[in-house]
Coordinates of C-alpha atoms in Angstrom, one line a residue:
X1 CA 81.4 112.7 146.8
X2 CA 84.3 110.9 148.0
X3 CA 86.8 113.5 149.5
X4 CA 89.7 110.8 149.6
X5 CA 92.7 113.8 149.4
X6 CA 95.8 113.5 147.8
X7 CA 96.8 109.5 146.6
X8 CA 99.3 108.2 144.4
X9 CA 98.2 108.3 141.0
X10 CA 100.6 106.5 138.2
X11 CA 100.6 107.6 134.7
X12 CA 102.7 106.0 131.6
X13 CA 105.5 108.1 132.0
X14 CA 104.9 110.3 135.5
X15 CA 104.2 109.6 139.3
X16 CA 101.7 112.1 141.3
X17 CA 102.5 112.0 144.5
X18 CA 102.4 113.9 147.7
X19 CA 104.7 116.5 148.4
X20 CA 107.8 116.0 151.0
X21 CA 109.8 118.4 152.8
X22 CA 113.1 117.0 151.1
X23 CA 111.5 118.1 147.8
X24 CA 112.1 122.0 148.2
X25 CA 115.6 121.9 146.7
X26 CA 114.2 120.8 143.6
X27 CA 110.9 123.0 143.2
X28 CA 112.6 126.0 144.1
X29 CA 115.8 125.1 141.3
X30 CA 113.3 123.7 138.8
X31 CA 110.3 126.5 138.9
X32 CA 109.5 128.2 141.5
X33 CA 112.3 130.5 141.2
X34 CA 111.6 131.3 137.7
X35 CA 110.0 134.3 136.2
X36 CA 109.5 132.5 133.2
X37 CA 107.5 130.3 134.8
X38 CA 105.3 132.2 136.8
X39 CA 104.8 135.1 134.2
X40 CA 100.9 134.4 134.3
X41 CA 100.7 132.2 137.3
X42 CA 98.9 133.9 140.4
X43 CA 101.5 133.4 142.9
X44 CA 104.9 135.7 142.5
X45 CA 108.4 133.6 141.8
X46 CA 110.2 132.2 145.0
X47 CA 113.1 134.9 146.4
X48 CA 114.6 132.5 148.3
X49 CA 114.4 128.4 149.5
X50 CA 112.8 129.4 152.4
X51 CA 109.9 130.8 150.4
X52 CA 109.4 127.1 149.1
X53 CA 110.0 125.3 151.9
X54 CA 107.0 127.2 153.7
X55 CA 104.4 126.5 150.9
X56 CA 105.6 122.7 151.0
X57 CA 105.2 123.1 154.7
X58 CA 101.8 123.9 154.9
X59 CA 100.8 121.8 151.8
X60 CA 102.3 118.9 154.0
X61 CA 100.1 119.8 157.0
X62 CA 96.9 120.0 154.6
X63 CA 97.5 116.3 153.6
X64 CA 95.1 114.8 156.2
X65 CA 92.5 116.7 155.2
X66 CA 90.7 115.0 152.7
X67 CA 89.8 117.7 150.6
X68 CA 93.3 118.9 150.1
X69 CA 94.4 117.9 146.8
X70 CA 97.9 118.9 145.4
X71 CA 100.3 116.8 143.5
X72 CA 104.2 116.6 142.8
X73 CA 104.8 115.5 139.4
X74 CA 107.7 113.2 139.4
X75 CA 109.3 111.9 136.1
X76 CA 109.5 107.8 136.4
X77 CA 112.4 107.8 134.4
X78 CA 114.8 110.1 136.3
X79 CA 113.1 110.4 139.5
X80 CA 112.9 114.4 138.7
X81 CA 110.6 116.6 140.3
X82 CA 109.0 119.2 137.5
X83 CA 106.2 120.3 138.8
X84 CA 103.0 120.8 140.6
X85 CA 99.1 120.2 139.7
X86 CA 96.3 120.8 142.0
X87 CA 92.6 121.7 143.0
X88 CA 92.5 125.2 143.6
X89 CA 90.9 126.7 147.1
X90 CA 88.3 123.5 148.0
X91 CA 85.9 121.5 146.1
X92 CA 82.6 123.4 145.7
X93 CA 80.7 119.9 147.4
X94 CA 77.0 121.2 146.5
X95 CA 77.9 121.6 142.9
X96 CA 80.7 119.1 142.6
X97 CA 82.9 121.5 140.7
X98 CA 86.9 121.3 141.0
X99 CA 89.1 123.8 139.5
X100 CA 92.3 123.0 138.6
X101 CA 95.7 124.5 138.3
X102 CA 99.2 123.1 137.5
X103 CA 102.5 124.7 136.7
X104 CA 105.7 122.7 135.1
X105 CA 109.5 123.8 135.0
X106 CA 110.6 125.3 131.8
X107 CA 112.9 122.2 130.9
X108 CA 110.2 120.1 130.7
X109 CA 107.5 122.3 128.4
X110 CA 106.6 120.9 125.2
X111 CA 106.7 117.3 126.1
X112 CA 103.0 116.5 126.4
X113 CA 103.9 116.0 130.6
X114 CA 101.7 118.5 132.0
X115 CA 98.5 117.0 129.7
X116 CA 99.7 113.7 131.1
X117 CA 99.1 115.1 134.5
X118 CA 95.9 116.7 134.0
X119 CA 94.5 113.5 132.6
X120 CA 95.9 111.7 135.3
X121 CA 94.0 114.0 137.9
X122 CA 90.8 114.5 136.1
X123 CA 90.6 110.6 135.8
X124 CA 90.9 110.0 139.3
X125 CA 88.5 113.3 140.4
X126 CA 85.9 111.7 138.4
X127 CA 86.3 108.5 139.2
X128 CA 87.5 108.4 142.7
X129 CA 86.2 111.7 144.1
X130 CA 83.2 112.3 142.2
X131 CA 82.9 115.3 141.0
X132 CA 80.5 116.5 138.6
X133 CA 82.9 119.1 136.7
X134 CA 86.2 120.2 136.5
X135 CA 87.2 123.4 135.1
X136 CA 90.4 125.3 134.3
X137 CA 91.6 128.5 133.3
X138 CA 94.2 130.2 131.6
X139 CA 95.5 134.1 130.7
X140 CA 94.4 135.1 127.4
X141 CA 98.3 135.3 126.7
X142 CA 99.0 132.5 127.8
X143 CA 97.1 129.8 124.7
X144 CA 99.8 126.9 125.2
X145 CA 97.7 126.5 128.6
X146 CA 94.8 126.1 126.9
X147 CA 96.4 123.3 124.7
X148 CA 96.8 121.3 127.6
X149 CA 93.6 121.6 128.4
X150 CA 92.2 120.8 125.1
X151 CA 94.6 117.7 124.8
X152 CA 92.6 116.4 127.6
X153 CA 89.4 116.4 126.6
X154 CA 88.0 120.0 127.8
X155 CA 85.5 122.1 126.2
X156 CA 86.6 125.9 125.6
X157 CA 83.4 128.3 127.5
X158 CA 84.2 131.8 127.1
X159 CA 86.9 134.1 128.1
X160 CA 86.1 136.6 130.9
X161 CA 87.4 140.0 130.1
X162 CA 89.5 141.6 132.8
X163 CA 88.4 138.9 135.4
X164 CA 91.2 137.7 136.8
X165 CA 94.7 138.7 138.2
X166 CA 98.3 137.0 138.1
X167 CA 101.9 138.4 137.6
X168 CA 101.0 140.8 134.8
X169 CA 98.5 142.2 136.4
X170 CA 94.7 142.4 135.7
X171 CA 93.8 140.1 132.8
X172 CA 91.3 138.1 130.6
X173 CA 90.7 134.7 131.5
X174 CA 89.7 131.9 129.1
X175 CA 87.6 128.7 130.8
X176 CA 87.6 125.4 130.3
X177 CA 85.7 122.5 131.9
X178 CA 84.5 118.7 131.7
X179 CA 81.5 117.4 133.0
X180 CA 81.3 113.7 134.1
X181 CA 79.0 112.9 131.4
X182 CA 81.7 113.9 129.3
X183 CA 83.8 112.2 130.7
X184 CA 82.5 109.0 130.9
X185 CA 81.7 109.4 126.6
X186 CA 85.1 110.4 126.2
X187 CA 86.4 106.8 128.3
X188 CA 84.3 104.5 126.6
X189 CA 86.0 106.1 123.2
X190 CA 89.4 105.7 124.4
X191 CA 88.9 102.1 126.1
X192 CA 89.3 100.7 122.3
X193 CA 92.3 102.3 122.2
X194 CA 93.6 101.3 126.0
X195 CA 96.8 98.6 124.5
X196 CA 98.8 102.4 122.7
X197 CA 98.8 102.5 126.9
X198 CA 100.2 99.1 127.4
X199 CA 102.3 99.4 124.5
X200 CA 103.9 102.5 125.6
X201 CA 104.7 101.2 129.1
X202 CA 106.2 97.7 127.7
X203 CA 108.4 100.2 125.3
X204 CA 109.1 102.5 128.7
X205 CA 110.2 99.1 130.4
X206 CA 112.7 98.3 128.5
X207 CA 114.3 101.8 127.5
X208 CA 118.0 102.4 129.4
X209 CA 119.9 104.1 127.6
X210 CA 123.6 103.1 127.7
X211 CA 127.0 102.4 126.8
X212 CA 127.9 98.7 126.4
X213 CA 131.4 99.5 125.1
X214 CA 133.6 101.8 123.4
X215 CA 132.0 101.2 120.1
X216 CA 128.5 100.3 121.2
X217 CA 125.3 102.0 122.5
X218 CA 122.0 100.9 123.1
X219 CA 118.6 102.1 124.6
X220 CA 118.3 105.4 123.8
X221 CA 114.9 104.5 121.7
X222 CA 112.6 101.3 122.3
X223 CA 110.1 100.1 120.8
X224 CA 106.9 98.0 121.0
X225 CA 104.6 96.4 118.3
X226 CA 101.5 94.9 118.6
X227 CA 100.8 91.4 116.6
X228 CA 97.7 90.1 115.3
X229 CA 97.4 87.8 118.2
X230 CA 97.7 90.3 120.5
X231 CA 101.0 90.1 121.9
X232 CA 103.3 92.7 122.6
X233 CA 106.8 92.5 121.4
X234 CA 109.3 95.3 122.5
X235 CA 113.3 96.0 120.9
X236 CA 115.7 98.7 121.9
X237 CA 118.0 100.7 119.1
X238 CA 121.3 99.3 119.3
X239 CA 124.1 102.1 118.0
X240 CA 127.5 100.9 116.5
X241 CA 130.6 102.7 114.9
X242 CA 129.8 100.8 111.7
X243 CA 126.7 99.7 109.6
X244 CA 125.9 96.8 112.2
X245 CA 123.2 98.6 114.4
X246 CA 119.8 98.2 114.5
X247 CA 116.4 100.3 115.2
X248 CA 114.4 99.9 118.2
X249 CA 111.4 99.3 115.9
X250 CA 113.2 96.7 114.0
X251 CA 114.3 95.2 116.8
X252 CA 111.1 94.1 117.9
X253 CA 109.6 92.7 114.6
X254 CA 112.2 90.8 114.9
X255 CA 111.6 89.5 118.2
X256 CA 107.8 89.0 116.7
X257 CA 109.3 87.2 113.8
X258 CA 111.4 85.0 116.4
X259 CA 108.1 83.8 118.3
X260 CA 106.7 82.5 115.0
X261 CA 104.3 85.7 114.3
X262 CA 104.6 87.8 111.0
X263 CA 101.9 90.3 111.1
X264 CA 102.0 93.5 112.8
X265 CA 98.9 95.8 113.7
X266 CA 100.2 98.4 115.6
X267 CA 103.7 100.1 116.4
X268 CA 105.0 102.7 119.3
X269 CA 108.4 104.0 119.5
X270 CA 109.4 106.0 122.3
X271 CA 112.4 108.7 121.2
X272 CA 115.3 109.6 124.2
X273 CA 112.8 112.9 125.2
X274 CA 109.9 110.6 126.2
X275 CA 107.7 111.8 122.6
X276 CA 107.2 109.1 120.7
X277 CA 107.4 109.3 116.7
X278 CA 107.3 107.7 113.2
X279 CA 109.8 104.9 112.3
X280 CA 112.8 105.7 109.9
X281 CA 112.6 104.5 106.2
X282 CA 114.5 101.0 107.0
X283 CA 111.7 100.1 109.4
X284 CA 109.0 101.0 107.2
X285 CA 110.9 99.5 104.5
X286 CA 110.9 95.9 106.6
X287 CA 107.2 96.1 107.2
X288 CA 106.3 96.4 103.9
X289 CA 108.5 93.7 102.8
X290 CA 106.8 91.5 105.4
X291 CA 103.3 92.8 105.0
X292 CA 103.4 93.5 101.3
X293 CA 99.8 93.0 100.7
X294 CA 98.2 94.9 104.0
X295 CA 100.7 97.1 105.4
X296 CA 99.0 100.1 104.5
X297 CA 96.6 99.0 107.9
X298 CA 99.6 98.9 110.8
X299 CA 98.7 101.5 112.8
X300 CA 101.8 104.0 114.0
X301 CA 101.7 106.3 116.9
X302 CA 103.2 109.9 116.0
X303 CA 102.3 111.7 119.2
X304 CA 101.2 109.2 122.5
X305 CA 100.8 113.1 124.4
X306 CA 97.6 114.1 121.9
X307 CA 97.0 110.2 120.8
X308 CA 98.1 111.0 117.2
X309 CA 97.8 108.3 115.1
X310 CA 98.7 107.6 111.9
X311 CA 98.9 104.2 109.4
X312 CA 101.7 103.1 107.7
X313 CA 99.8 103.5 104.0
X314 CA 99.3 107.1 105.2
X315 CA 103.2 107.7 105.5
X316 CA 104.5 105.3 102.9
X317 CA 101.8 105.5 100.3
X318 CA 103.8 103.9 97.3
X319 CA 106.3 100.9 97.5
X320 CA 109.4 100.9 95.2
X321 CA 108.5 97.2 94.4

């Protein structure tokens, strides 16, 4: 294996980076200080700053040792600090097993970020480190955790009854893990599927959302399409106090149009949360009018978190026309 510790690792919508002194303000406002938080983790809620700024402290001084692996997740959008992902206690090196743990600030649950990170780190254990498995766990009361894992790929083992501690005392723990066979079979699936990645970072590119006047807004959703050539074509919504705005989606085909394409294969739009989701009725309205005879096979990504995807003859199954 290739104990390389802690690097950058860039994701479509996070960084993972290493942790810094000047971050404790934030982990100790965004979740280390909250019981909510760390109901089922296995280390108790921060009293105090101080209490932070000694873990970051000795996280910091484990840095140089390659082994040491623990990540801040930062938000690319905002900057934003919301939480932490990790190997726990050291890589077992004579069975290549890592075992991971993560934690995110209640502000940002629900979002598909903490599956983002996981990803993130199990793609570069297996394929920088090399490790043969990585494995996670989660308190039997505690099933969103288990999504996450799930979302990325792991296989549910068992639940050990009363094998494990955290804030609510002694409890059942349910395992998960992915072996780097399974890993590599579940990469060469998803490498067909590698431009919803480049589509959703041309659409994060170009999404700023902002105030152009007293009657205008703009860039609060953007959008990117895909055209049968392969390009990429992104648009941003534009918001007015009358009739005259335009959707992010729409604003794109028409871009496509612009460059002398007409045919659309695929379509991402991200909403102002960071989820992405389906286009309104005008938009689907315009690629059926422009597609009238194969738009039931544009592709549409509901959810970019879980890689839901749906087709635009799934969603608008009859035409008025």
């Amino acid at each position: 294996m290739n104990l390389s510790g802690t690097k950058t690792i860039n994701t479509p919508r996070l960084t993972l980076r290493r942790f810094t002194p000047e971050d404790a303000p934030a982990v100790f406002r965004n979740w280390a200080s909250d019981p909510e938080v760390t109901k089922y983790l296995t280390w108790q809620t921060h009293r105090d700053i101080a209490e932070t700024e000694g873990i970051i402290g000795g996280w910091c001084g484990s840095y140089p040792n390659g082994g040491f692996f623990q990540w801040a997740i930062v938000l690319d959008n905002s900057g934003e600090i919301v939480g932490s992902i990790g190997v726990v206690n050291d890589i077992a090196e004579d069975i290549g097993l890592a075992h991971i743990g993560y934690c995110i600030g209640r502000k940002w649950w629900r979002q598909g970020i903490t599956s983002e990170a996981l990803a993130g780190v199990m793609r570069y254990l297996f394929e920088e480190v090399g490790v043969n498995c990585v494995q996670s766990r989660h308190d039997v009361n505690n099933p969103n955790s288990g999504a996450v894992m799930r979302k990325c790929g792991m296989k549910y083992e068992g639940t050990l009854r009363q094998s494990d501690r955290n804030n609510q005392g002694i409890c059942d723990a349910c395992y998960y893990s992915m072996t780097a066979a399974e890993w590599a079979e579940h990469n060469r699936e998803s490498l067909a599927d590698s431009t919803w990645e480049e589509l959703y970072r041309a659409a994060a590119a170009v999404q700023n959302d902002r105030k152009i006047s007293g009657y205008v807004e703009a860039g609060g959703v953007a959008a990117a399409v895909l055209s049968s050539s392969g390009r990429i074509y992104t648009g941003v919504c534009i918001d007015t106090c009358s009739t005259l705005g335009i959707c992010a989606e729409r604003n794109a085909i028409f871009n496509m149009i612009t460059s002398g394409e007409q045919t659309i294969k695929r379509v991402l739009a991200i909403m102002p949360d960071g989820k992405t989701g389906a286009p309104c009725g005008a938009c689907r309205e315009l690629m059926v009018q422009l597609m009238p005879d194969n738009y039931r096979d544009i592709e549409i990504m509901l959810d970019y978190s879980s890689g839901r995807v749906t087709t635009l003859g799934d969603i608008t199954p009859e035409w008025w026309i």
